[in-house]
GROMACS .gro file of C-alpha atoms in nm:
model
  373
    1UNK     CA    1 -14.676   6.307  -0.492
    2UNK     CA    2 -14.310   6.222  -0.603
    3UNK     CA    3 -14.176   6.417  -0.926
    4UNK     CA    4 -14.080   6.077  -1.101
    5UNK     CA    5 -14.126   5.725  -1.074
    6UNK     CA    6 -13.859   5.431  -1.048
    7UNK     CA    7 -13.892   5.160  -1.327
    8UNK     CA    8 -13.754   4.828  -1.216
    9UNK     CA    9 -13.835   4.525  -1.456
   10UNK     CA   10 -14.017   4.246  -1.326
   11UNK     CA   11 -14.069   3.978  -1.587
   12UNK     CA   12 -14.321   3.686  -1.492
   13UNK     CA   13 -14.127   3.349  -1.509
   14UNK     CA   14 -14.288   3.095  -1.711
   15UNK     CA   15 -14.310   3.284  -2.043
   16UNK     CA   16 -14.321   3.096  -2.380
   17UNK     CA   17 -13.939   3.153  -2.467
   18UNK     CA   18 -13.672   2.914  -2.310
   19UNK     CA   19 -13.360   3.060  -2.272
   20UNK     CA   20 -13.072   2.904  -2.474
   21UNK     CA   21 -12.745   2.953  -2.316
   22UNK     CA   22 -12.548   2.874  -2.599
   23UNK     CA   23 -12.652   3.174  -2.816
   24UNK     CA   24 -12.345   3.387  -2.812
   25UNK     CA   25 -12.354   3.745  -2.653
   26UNK     CA   26 -12.296   3.917  -2.971
   27UNK     CA   27 -12.617   3.778  -3.138
   28UNK     CA   28 -12.811   3.840  -2.826
   29UNK     CA   29 -12.702   4.225  -2.818
   30UNK     CA   30 -12.812   4.274  -3.161
   31UNK     CA   31 -13.142   4.125  -3.098
   32UNK     CA   32 -13.163   4.340  -2.780
   33UNK     CA   33 -13.044   4.660  -2.974
   34UNK     CA   34 -13.323   4.644  -3.257
   35UNK     CA   35 -13.590   4.577  -2.993
   36UNK     CA   36 -13.465   4.898  -2.828
   37UNK     CA   37 -13.493   5.079  -3.152
   38UNK     CA   38 -13.842   4.961  -3.206
   39UNK     CA   39 -13.990   5.049  -2.894
   40UNK     CA   40 -13.804   5.375  -2.856
   41UNK     CA   41 -13.939   5.466  -3.210
   42UNK     CA   42 -14.293   5.391  -3.088
   43UNK     CA   43 -14.252   5.609  -2.784
   44UNK     CA   44 -14.101   5.907  -2.957
   45UNK     CA   45 -14.395   5.910  -3.188
   46UNK     CA   46 -14.565   6.038  -2.873
   47UNK     CA   47 -14.328   6.315  -2.787
   48UNK     CA   48 -14.388   6.642  -2.855
   49UNK     CA   49 -14.048   6.741  -2.968
   50UNK     CA   50 -14.140   7.017  -3.234
   51UNK     CA   51 -14.030   6.828  -3.546
   52UNK     CA   52 -13.700   6.691  -3.412
   53UNK     CA   53 -13.659   6.296  -3.375
   54UNK     CA   54 -13.919   6.009  -3.473
   55UNK     CA   55 -14.208   6.227  -3.291
   56UNK     CA   56 -14.158   6.508  -3.540
   57UNK     CA   57 -14.153   6.249  -3.844
   58UNK     CA   58 -13.787   6.250  -3.814
   59UNK     CA   59 -13.542   5.950  -3.892
   60UNK     CA   60 -13.664   5.628  -3.739
   61UNK     CA   61 -13.398   5.442  -3.520
   62UNK     CA   62 -13.486   5.092  -3.680
   63UNK     CA   63 -13.405   5.285  -4.002
   64UNK     CA   64 -13.018   5.280  -3.968
   65UNK     CA   65 -12.991   4.886  -3.913
   66UNK     CA   66 -12.786   4.713  -4.178
   67UNK     CA   67 -12.593   4.378  -4.163
   68UNK     CA   68 -12.653   4.153  -3.907
   69UNK     CA   69 -12.998   4.265  -3.809
   70UNK     CA   70 -13.298   4.444  -3.933
   71UNK     CA   71 -13.632   4.481  -4.005
   72UNK     CA   72 -13.794   4.260  -4.244
   73UNK     CA   73 -14.001   4.439  -4.529
   74UNK     CA   74 -14.320   4.343  -4.401
   75UNK     CA   75 -14.233   4.425  -4.036
   76UNK     CA   76 -14.111   4.765  -4.171
   77UNK     CA   77 -14.458   4.852  -4.306
   78UNK     CA   78 -14.596   4.721  -3.978
   79UNK     CA   79 -14.388   4.956  -3.793
   80UNK     CA   80 -14.469   5.252  -4.022
   81UNK     CA   81 -14.843   5.176  -3.967
   82UNK     CA   82 -14.788   5.178  -3.572
   83UNK     CA   83 -14.608   5.517  -3.597
   84UNK     CA   84 -14.877   5.669  -3.779
   85UNK     CA   85 -15.147   5.547  -3.533
   86UNK     CA   86 -14.935   5.661  -3.240
   87UNK     CA   87 -14.891   6.025  -3.408
   88UNK     CA   88 -15.245   6.011  -3.429
   89UNK     CA   89 -15.296   5.945  -3.045
   90UNK     CA   90 -15.044   6.231  -2.988
   91UNK     CA   91 -15.261   6.462  -3.165
   92UNK     CA   92 -15.583   6.336  -2.957
   93UNK     CA   93 -15.362   6.362  -2.623
   94UNK     CA   94 -15.300   6.716  -2.742
   95UNK     CA   95 -15.663   6.801  -2.780
   96UNK     CA   96 -15.726   6.681  -2.420
   97UNK     CA   97 -15.464   6.883  -2.299
   98UNK     CA   98 -15.180   6.653  -2.261
   99UNK     CA   99 -14.847   6.642  -2.398
  100UNK     CA  100 -14.513   6.479  -2.334
  101UNK     CA  101 -14.183   6.660  -2.365
  102UNK     CA  102 -13.956   6.367  -2.355
  103UNK     CA  103 -13.933   5.993  -2.333
  104UNK     CA  104 -13.707   5.724  -2.229
  105UNK     CA  105 -13.725   5.381  -2.316
  106UNK     CA  106 -13.498   5.088  -2.219
  107UNK     CA  107 -13.504   4.727  -2.330
  108UNK     CA  108 -13.419   4.400  -2.122
  109UNK     CA  109 -13.345   4.084  -2.295
  110UNK     CA  110 -13.509   3.827  -2.060
  111UNK     CA  111 -13.491   3.498  -2.303
  112UNK     CA  112 -13.333   3.414  -2.631
  113UNK     CA  113 -13.451   3.072  -2.812
  114UNK     CA  114 -13.251   2.994  -3.154
  115UNK     CA  115 -13.371   2.705  -3.358
  116UNK     CA  116 -13.141   2.692  -3.666
  117UNK     CA  117 -13.257   3.010  -3.885
  118UNK     CA  118 -13.540   3.099  -3.638
  119UNK     CA  119 -13.527   3.257  -3.309
  120UNK     CA  120 -13.772   3.412  -3.045
  121UNK     CA  121 -13.646   3.654  -2.783
  122UNK     CA  122 -13.866   3.769  -2.456
  123UNK     CA  123 -13.797   4.140  -2.366
  124UNK     CA  124 -13.907   4.380  -2.105
  125UNK     CA  125 -13.975   4.730  -2.208
  126UNK     CA  126 -13.920   5.009  -1.967
  127UNK     CA  127 -14.067   5.331  -2.055
  128UNK     CA  128 -14.103   5.667  -1.892
  129UNK     CA  129 -14.280   5.976  -2.037
  130UNK     CA  130 -14.227   6.341  -1.904
  131UNK     CA  131 -14.540   6.574  -1.901
  132UNK     CA  132 -14.483   6.874  -2.072
  133UNK     CA  133 -14.570   7.189  -1.834
  134UNK     CA  134 -14.706   6.987  -1.571
  135UNK     CA  135 -14.985   7.197  -1.349
  136UNK     CA  136 -14.833   7.253  -0.994
  137UNK     CA  137 -14.886   6.939  -0.802
  138UNK     CA  138 -14.952   6.717  -1.091
  139UNK     CA  139 -14.714   6.406  -1.173
  140UNK     CA  140 -14.427   6.501  -1.369
  141UNK     CA  141 -14.390   6.153  -1.546
  142UNK     CA  142 -14.559   5.849  -1.597
  143UNK     CA  143 -14.416   5.510  -1.658
  144UNK     CA  144 -14.480   5.147  -1.745
  145UNK     CA  145 -14.346   4.811  -1.808
  146UNK     CA  146 -14.457   4.592  -2.087
  147UNK     CA  147 -14.336   4.236  -2.198
  148UNK     CA  148 -14.294   4.169  -2.567
  149UNK     CA  149 -14.202   3.848  -2.794
  150UNK     CA  150 -14.010   3.904  -3.090
  151UNK     CA  151 -13.941   3.655  -3.359
  152UNK     CA  152 -13.656   3.652  -3.600
  153UNK     CA  153 -13.559   3.473  -3.934
  154UNK     CA  154 -13.208   3.463  -4.045
  155UNK     CA  155 -13.175   3.474  -4.448
  156UNK     CA  156 -12.934   3.259  -4.646
  157UNK     CA  157 -12.659   3.514  -4.582
  158UNK     CA  158 -12.683   3.494  -4.191
  159UNK     CA  159 -12.857   3.847  -4.151
  160UNK     CA  160 -13.147   3.813  -3.913
  161UNK     CA  161 -13.470   3.967  -3.978
  162UNK     CA  162 -13.730   4.091  -3.730
  163UNK     CA  163 -14.046   3.938  -3.837
  164UNK     CA  164 -14.289   3.990  -3.579
  165UNK     CA  165 -14.364   4.163  -3.221
  166UNK     CA  166 -14.640   4.039  -2.995
  167UNK     CA  167 -14.746   4.200  -2.680
  168UNK     CA  168 -14.750   3.927  -2.400
  169UNK     CA  169 -14.907   4.137  -2.128
  170UNK     CA  170 -15.306   4.151  -2.115
  171UNK     CA  171 -15.315   4.517  -2.020
  172UNK     CA  172 -15.260   4.843  -2.215
  173UNK     CA  173 -14.949   5.055  -2.249
  174UNK     CA  174 -14.971   5.419  -2.379
  175UNK     CA  175 -14.712   5.316  -2.679
  176UNK     CA  176 -14.905   4.991  -2.769
  177UNK     CA  177 -15.099   4.982  -3.106
  178UNK     CA  178 -15.213   4.603  -3.120
  179UNK     CA  179 -15.588   4.558  -3.007
  180UNK     CA  180 -15.615   4.468  -2.662
  181UNK     CA  181 -15.708   4.121  -2.542
  182UNK     CA  182 -16.086   4.133  -2.469
  183UNK     CA  183 -16.262   3.910  -2.219
  184UNK     CA  184 -16.499   3.637  -2.322
  185UNK     CA  185 -16.853   3.784  -2.252
  186UNK     CA  186 -16.984   3.607  -1.920
  187UNK     CA  187 -17.322   3.419  -2.001
  188UNK     CA  188 -17.387   3.350  -1.649
  189UNK     CA  189 -17.755   3.460  -1.548
  190UNK     CA  190 -17.791   3.328  -1.208
  191UNK     CA  191 -17.927   3.555  -0.951
  192UNK     CA  192 -17.913   3.846  -1.186
  193UNK     CA  193 -17.558   4.005  -1.146
  194UNK     CA  194 -17.603   4.375  -1.141
  195UNK     CA  195 -17.504   4.585  -1.452
  196UNK     CA  196 -17.286   4.906  -1.409
  197UNK     CA  197 -17.392   5.192  -1.618
  198UNK     CA  198 -17.137   5.347  -1.874
  199UNK     CA  199 -16.978   5.666  -1.754
  200UNK     CA  200 -16.923   5.963  -1.990
  201UNK     CA  201 -16.576   6.082  -2.102
  202UNK     CA  202 -16.664   6.433  -2.149
  203UNK     CA  203 -16.578   6.698  -1.873
  204UNK     CA  204 -16.796   6.781  -1.600
  205UNK     CA  205 -16.841   6.929  -1.262
  206UNK     CA  206 -16.624   6.734  -1.019
  207UNK     CA  207 -16.767   6.486  -0.766
  208UNK     CA  208 -16.760   6.568  -0.417
  209UNK     CA  209 -16.378   6.556  -0.298
  210UNK     CA  210 -16.310   6.243  -0.106
  211UNK     CA  211 -16.182   6.246   0.256
  212UNK     CA  212 -15.885   6.040   0.197
  213UNK     CA  213 -15.796   5.932   0.543
  214UNK     CA  214 -16.062   5.969   0.840
  215UNK     CA  215 -16.339   5.755   0.686
  216UNK     CA  216 -16.463   5.418   0.643
  217UNK     CA  217 -16.168   5.337   0.434
  218UNK     CA  218 -15.815   5.489   0.399
  219UNK     CA  219 -15.780   5.588   0.036
  220UNK     CA  220 -15.428   5.741   0.092
  221UNK     CA  221 -15.341   5.392   0.194
  222UNK     CA  222 -15.471   5.254  -0.121
  223UNK     CA  223 -15.263   5.456  -0.330
  224UNK     CA  224 -14.944   5.403  -0.132
  225UNK     CA  225 -15.011   5.051  -0.167
  226UNK     CA  226 -15.037   5.051  -0.532
  227UNK     CA  227 -14.721   5.272  -0.578
  228UNK     CA  228 -14.540   5.000  -0.371
  229UNK     CA  229 -14.653   4.710  -0.572
  230UNK     CA  230 -14.701   4.874  -0.931
  231UNK     CA  231 -14.392   4.690  -1.065
  232UNK     CA  232 -14.255   4.481  -0.777
  233UNK     CA  233 -14.560   4.236  -0.739
  234UNK     CA  234 -14.645   4.158  -0.349
  235UNK     CA  235 -14.573   3.798  -0.327
  236UNK     CA  236 -14.818   3.744  -0.048
  237UNK     CA  237 -15.050   3.703  -0.347
  238UNK     CA  238 -15.056   3.515  -0.686
  239UNK     CA  239 -14.911   3.680  -0.999
  240UNK     CA  240 -15.131   3.639  -1.298
  241UNK     CA  241 -14.973   3.842  -1.539
  242UNK     CA  242 -14.821   3.654  -1.835
  243UNK     CA  243 -14.977   3.326  -1.761
  244UNK     CA  244 -15.253   3.312  -1.985
  245UNK     CA  245 -15.500   3.360  -1.700
  246UNK     CA  246 -15.669   3.662  -1.809
  247UNK     CA  247 -15.425   3.914  -1.626
  248UNK     CA  248 -15.346   4.063  -1.298
  249UNK     CA  249 -15.543   4.387  -1.328
  250UNK     CA  250 -15.821   4.309  -1.098
  251UNK     CA  251 -15.614   4.102  -0.858
  252UNK     CA  252 -15.390   4.431  -0.805
  253UNK     CA  253 -15.719   4.653  -0.779
  254UNK     CA  254 -15.852   4.429  -0.490
  255UNK     CA  255 -15.506   4.415  -0.303
  256UNK     CA  256 -15.508   4.804  -0.325
  257UNK     CA  257 -15.855   4.797  -0.189
  258UNK     CA  258 -15.808   4.538   0.089
  259UNK     CA  259 -15.482   4.751   0.205
  260UNK     CA  260 -15.715   5.051   0.262
  261UNK     CA  261 -15.997   4.863   0.460
  262UNK     CA  262 -16.207   4.660   0.227
  263UNK     CA  263 -16.281   4.360   0.413
  264UNK     CA  264 -16.312   3.996   0.313
  265UNK     CA  265 -16.666   3.812   0.262
  266UNK     CA  266 -16.593   3.478   0.280
  267UNK     CA  267 -16.763   3.200   0.094
  268UNK     CA  268 -16.764   3.004  -0.216
  269UNK     CA  269 -16.512   3.131  -0.486
  270UNK     CA  270 -16.770   3.147  -0.762
  271UNK     CA  271 -17.012   3.334  -0.555
  272UNK     CA  272 -17.003   3.717  -0.666
  273UNK     CA  273 -17.144   3.820  -0.329
  274UNK     CA  274 -16.836   3.702  -0.170
  275UNK     CA  275 -16.472   3.887  -0.223
  276UNK     CA  276 -16.168   3.745  -0.059
  277UNK     CA  277 -15.795   3.699  -0.162
  278UNK     CA  278 -15.472   3.578  -0.013
  279UNK     CA  279 -15.184   3.365  -0.134
  280UNK     CA  280 -15.386   3.026  -0.113
  281UNK     CA  281 -15.731   3.123  -0.229
  282UNK     CA  282 -15.912   3.406  -0.428
  283UNK     CA  283 -16.267   3.474  -0.502
  284UNK     CA  284 -16.347   3.506  -0.860
  285UNK     CA  285 -16.448   3.862  -0.757
  286UNK     CA  286 -16.100   3.948  -0.640
  287UNK     CA  287 -15.967   3.867  -0.968
  288UNK     CA  288 -16.193   3.879  -1.240
  289UNK     CA  289 -16.303   4.215  -1.395
  290UNK     CA  290 -16.674   4.174  -1.437
  291UNK     CA  291 -16.720   3.968  -1.116
  292UNK     CA  292 -16.559   4.243  -0.918
  293UNK     CA  293 -16.803   4.489  -1.070
  294UNK     CA  294 -17.085   4.258  -0.982
  295UNK     CA  295 -16.958   4.223  -0.617
  296UNK     CA  296 -16.873   4.603  -0.574
  297UNK     CA  297 -17.219   4.707  -0.696
  298UNK     CA  298 -17.447   4.440  -0.509
  299UNK     CA  299 -17.249   4.483  -0.158
  300UNK     CA  300 -17.305   4.883  -0.201
  301UNK     CA  301 -16.940   4.924  -0.156
  302UNK     CA  302 -16.923   5.120  -0.455
  303UNK     CA  303 -17.136   5.415  -0.643
  304UNK     CA  304 -17.132   5.441  -1.008
  305UNK     CA  305 -17.025   5.791  -1.136
  306UNK     CA  306 -17.183   5.939  -1.443
  307UNK     CA  307 -16.854   6.121  -1.544
  308UNK     CA  308 -16.490   5.938  -1.536
  309UNK     CA  309 -16.314   6.271  -1.465
  310UNK     CA  310 -16.520   6.262  -1.124
  311UNK     CA  311 -16.295   6.000  -1.023
  312UNK     CA  312 -16.071   6.048  -0.717
  313UNK     CA  313 -15.809   5.867  -0.514
  314UNK     CA  314 -15.882   5.507  -0.423
  315UNK     CA  315 -16.184   5.483  -0.689
  316UNK     CA  316 -16.181   5.232  -0.963
  317UNK     CA  317 -16.186   5.262  -1.341
  318UNK     CA  318 -16.290   4.969  -1.577
  319UNK     CA  319 -16.290   4.956  -1.936
  320UNK     CA  320 -16.486   4.759  -2.225
  321UNK     CA  321 -16.257   4.777  -2.512
  322UNK     CA  322 -16.516   4.671  -2.803
  323UNK     CA  323 -16.839   4.738  -2.603
  324UNK     CA  324 -16.941   4.403  -2.610
  325UNK     CA  325 -17.078   4.438  -2.264
  326UNK     CA  326 -16.817   4.217  -2.085
  327UNK     CA  327 -16.542   4.447  -1.908
  328UNK     CA  328 -16.191   4.389  -1.992
  329UNK     CA  329 -15.981   4.564  -1.774
  330UNK     CA  330 -15.958   4.725  -1.400
  331UNK     CA  331 -15.744   5.019  -1.281
  332UNK     CA  332 -15.723   5.232  -0.942
  333UNK     CA  333 -15.702   5.575  -0.921
  334UNK     CA  334 -15.383   5.674  -0.760
  335UNK     CA  335 -15.388   6.067  -0.779
  336UNK     CA  336 -15.627   6.349  -0.886
  337UNK     CA  337 -15.453   6.660  -1.017
  338UNK     CA  338 -15.577   7.003  -0.891
  339UNK     CA  339 -15.717   7.080  -1.239
  340UNK     CA  340 -15.950   6.765  -1.185
  341UNK     CA  341 -15.772   6.495  -1.406
  342UNK     CA  342 -15.748   6.142  -1.227
  343UNK     CA  343 -15.432   5.916  -1.280
  344UNK     CA  344 -15.470   5.542  -1.268
  345UNK     CA  345 -15.225   5.256  -1.197
  346UNK     CA  346 -15.272   4.904  -1.300
  347UNK     CA  347 -15.113   4.568  -1.374
  348UNK     CA  348 -15.081   4.359  -1.701
  349UNK     CA  349 -14.855   4.606  -1.849
  350UNK     CA  350 -14.744   4.760  -1.519
  351UNK     CA  351 -14.823   5.124  -1.501
  352UNK     CA  352 -14.834   5.404  -1.257
  353UNK     CA  353 -14.998   5.746  -1.276
  354UNK     CA  354 -15.135   5.715  -1.655
  355UNK     CA  355 -15.389   5.992  -1.691
  356UNK     CA  356 -15.754   5.913  -1.796
  357UNK     CA  357 -15.688   6.167  -2.059
  358UNK     CA  358 -15.441   5.934  -2.219
  359UNK     CA  359 -15.665   5.639  -2.204
  360UNK     CA  360 -15.945   5.820  -2.366
  361UNK     CA  361 -15.694   5.965  -2.643
  362UNK     CA  362 -15.588   5.581  -2.670
  363UNK     CA  363 -15.904   5.426  -2.677
  364UNK     CA  364 -16.165   5.648  -2.780
  365UNK     CA  365 -16.428   5.406  -2.878
  366UNK     CA  366 -16.424   5.195  -2.548
  367UNK     CA  367 -16.706   5.189  -2.280
  368UNK     CA  368 -16.575   5.343  -1.970
  369UNK     CA  369 -16.704   5.255  -1.600
  370UNK     CA  370 -16.624   5.463  -1.294
  371UNK     CA  371 -16.688   5.371  -0.951
  372UNK     CA  372 -16.673   5.585  -0.619
  373UNK     CA  373 -16.522   5.369  -0.337
   0.00000   0.00000   0.00000
């Protein structure tokens, strides 16, 4: 396993912000600088820096902005609340044995649109977190990309104020505080789609280790595919991230499974007993969270695991954020530490090697579904 990850911005075209080439470079630079401060503050709130910096309740980077750009009063209160939530998450992570010793966040400005005294800015956040005292063989870092739309309003003196931050991905980042988008429950009752049992988040005796290469499927190939395309999307498939189509998470998981030997089952796209995907057409089960679960269970290609900590490389983890019975997010396991902690990678907030402990600490009230592939 590599010691670090390479983070390359990969912003999807077709975002809501239309770039205005007449906006001067200085204005763009002030927008980007404040955006960088906002997301760096959020990242630092997760870092165990022993009382230094924002993670130790030190001075926030956004607090130093004066003059041409700053937080509005309302947004300042929102950010204070966000940092409080993230510090609570840091404490929950520590209880689960996970700490970060350092964090690095950079923001790339993708598009700027100005209409009079109002502006919208699309940015890509690229963040890497370093694990504190990683165990032998375990990843030393985790990284992700997230896309945001910021709104600004200028006062009568010409000072720009940040008035809103919206996450435009459908996924979940470790420093994200907004409620993740949840799927609309599927009301289909035809053919009685199978229900997956929930998996416990408590520690357990590990499941039988998987043979990663000499079996029906090549699980190492699944992990290698996920590593290759977690941020640089494979052009041989459509990209559903950032287009209001529900996100790319299951599409990415299906591609990874296909790379490891899962075979197509052709048929009608809406029949959850079928599973196929390429550049031209994808079955609902290839790209849909719930439909994937129905196919995987009914085809016997997966076995539900009673505990999430039993997950191994090539296995799949799904989440239901609000426990309404409709699953919202799919991830694939790309590493399992010698200490028994699975790490997942996923699209829609492109993320590589995030520990299951981090997910549980971030979303303690969610329902989890673990599948042995």
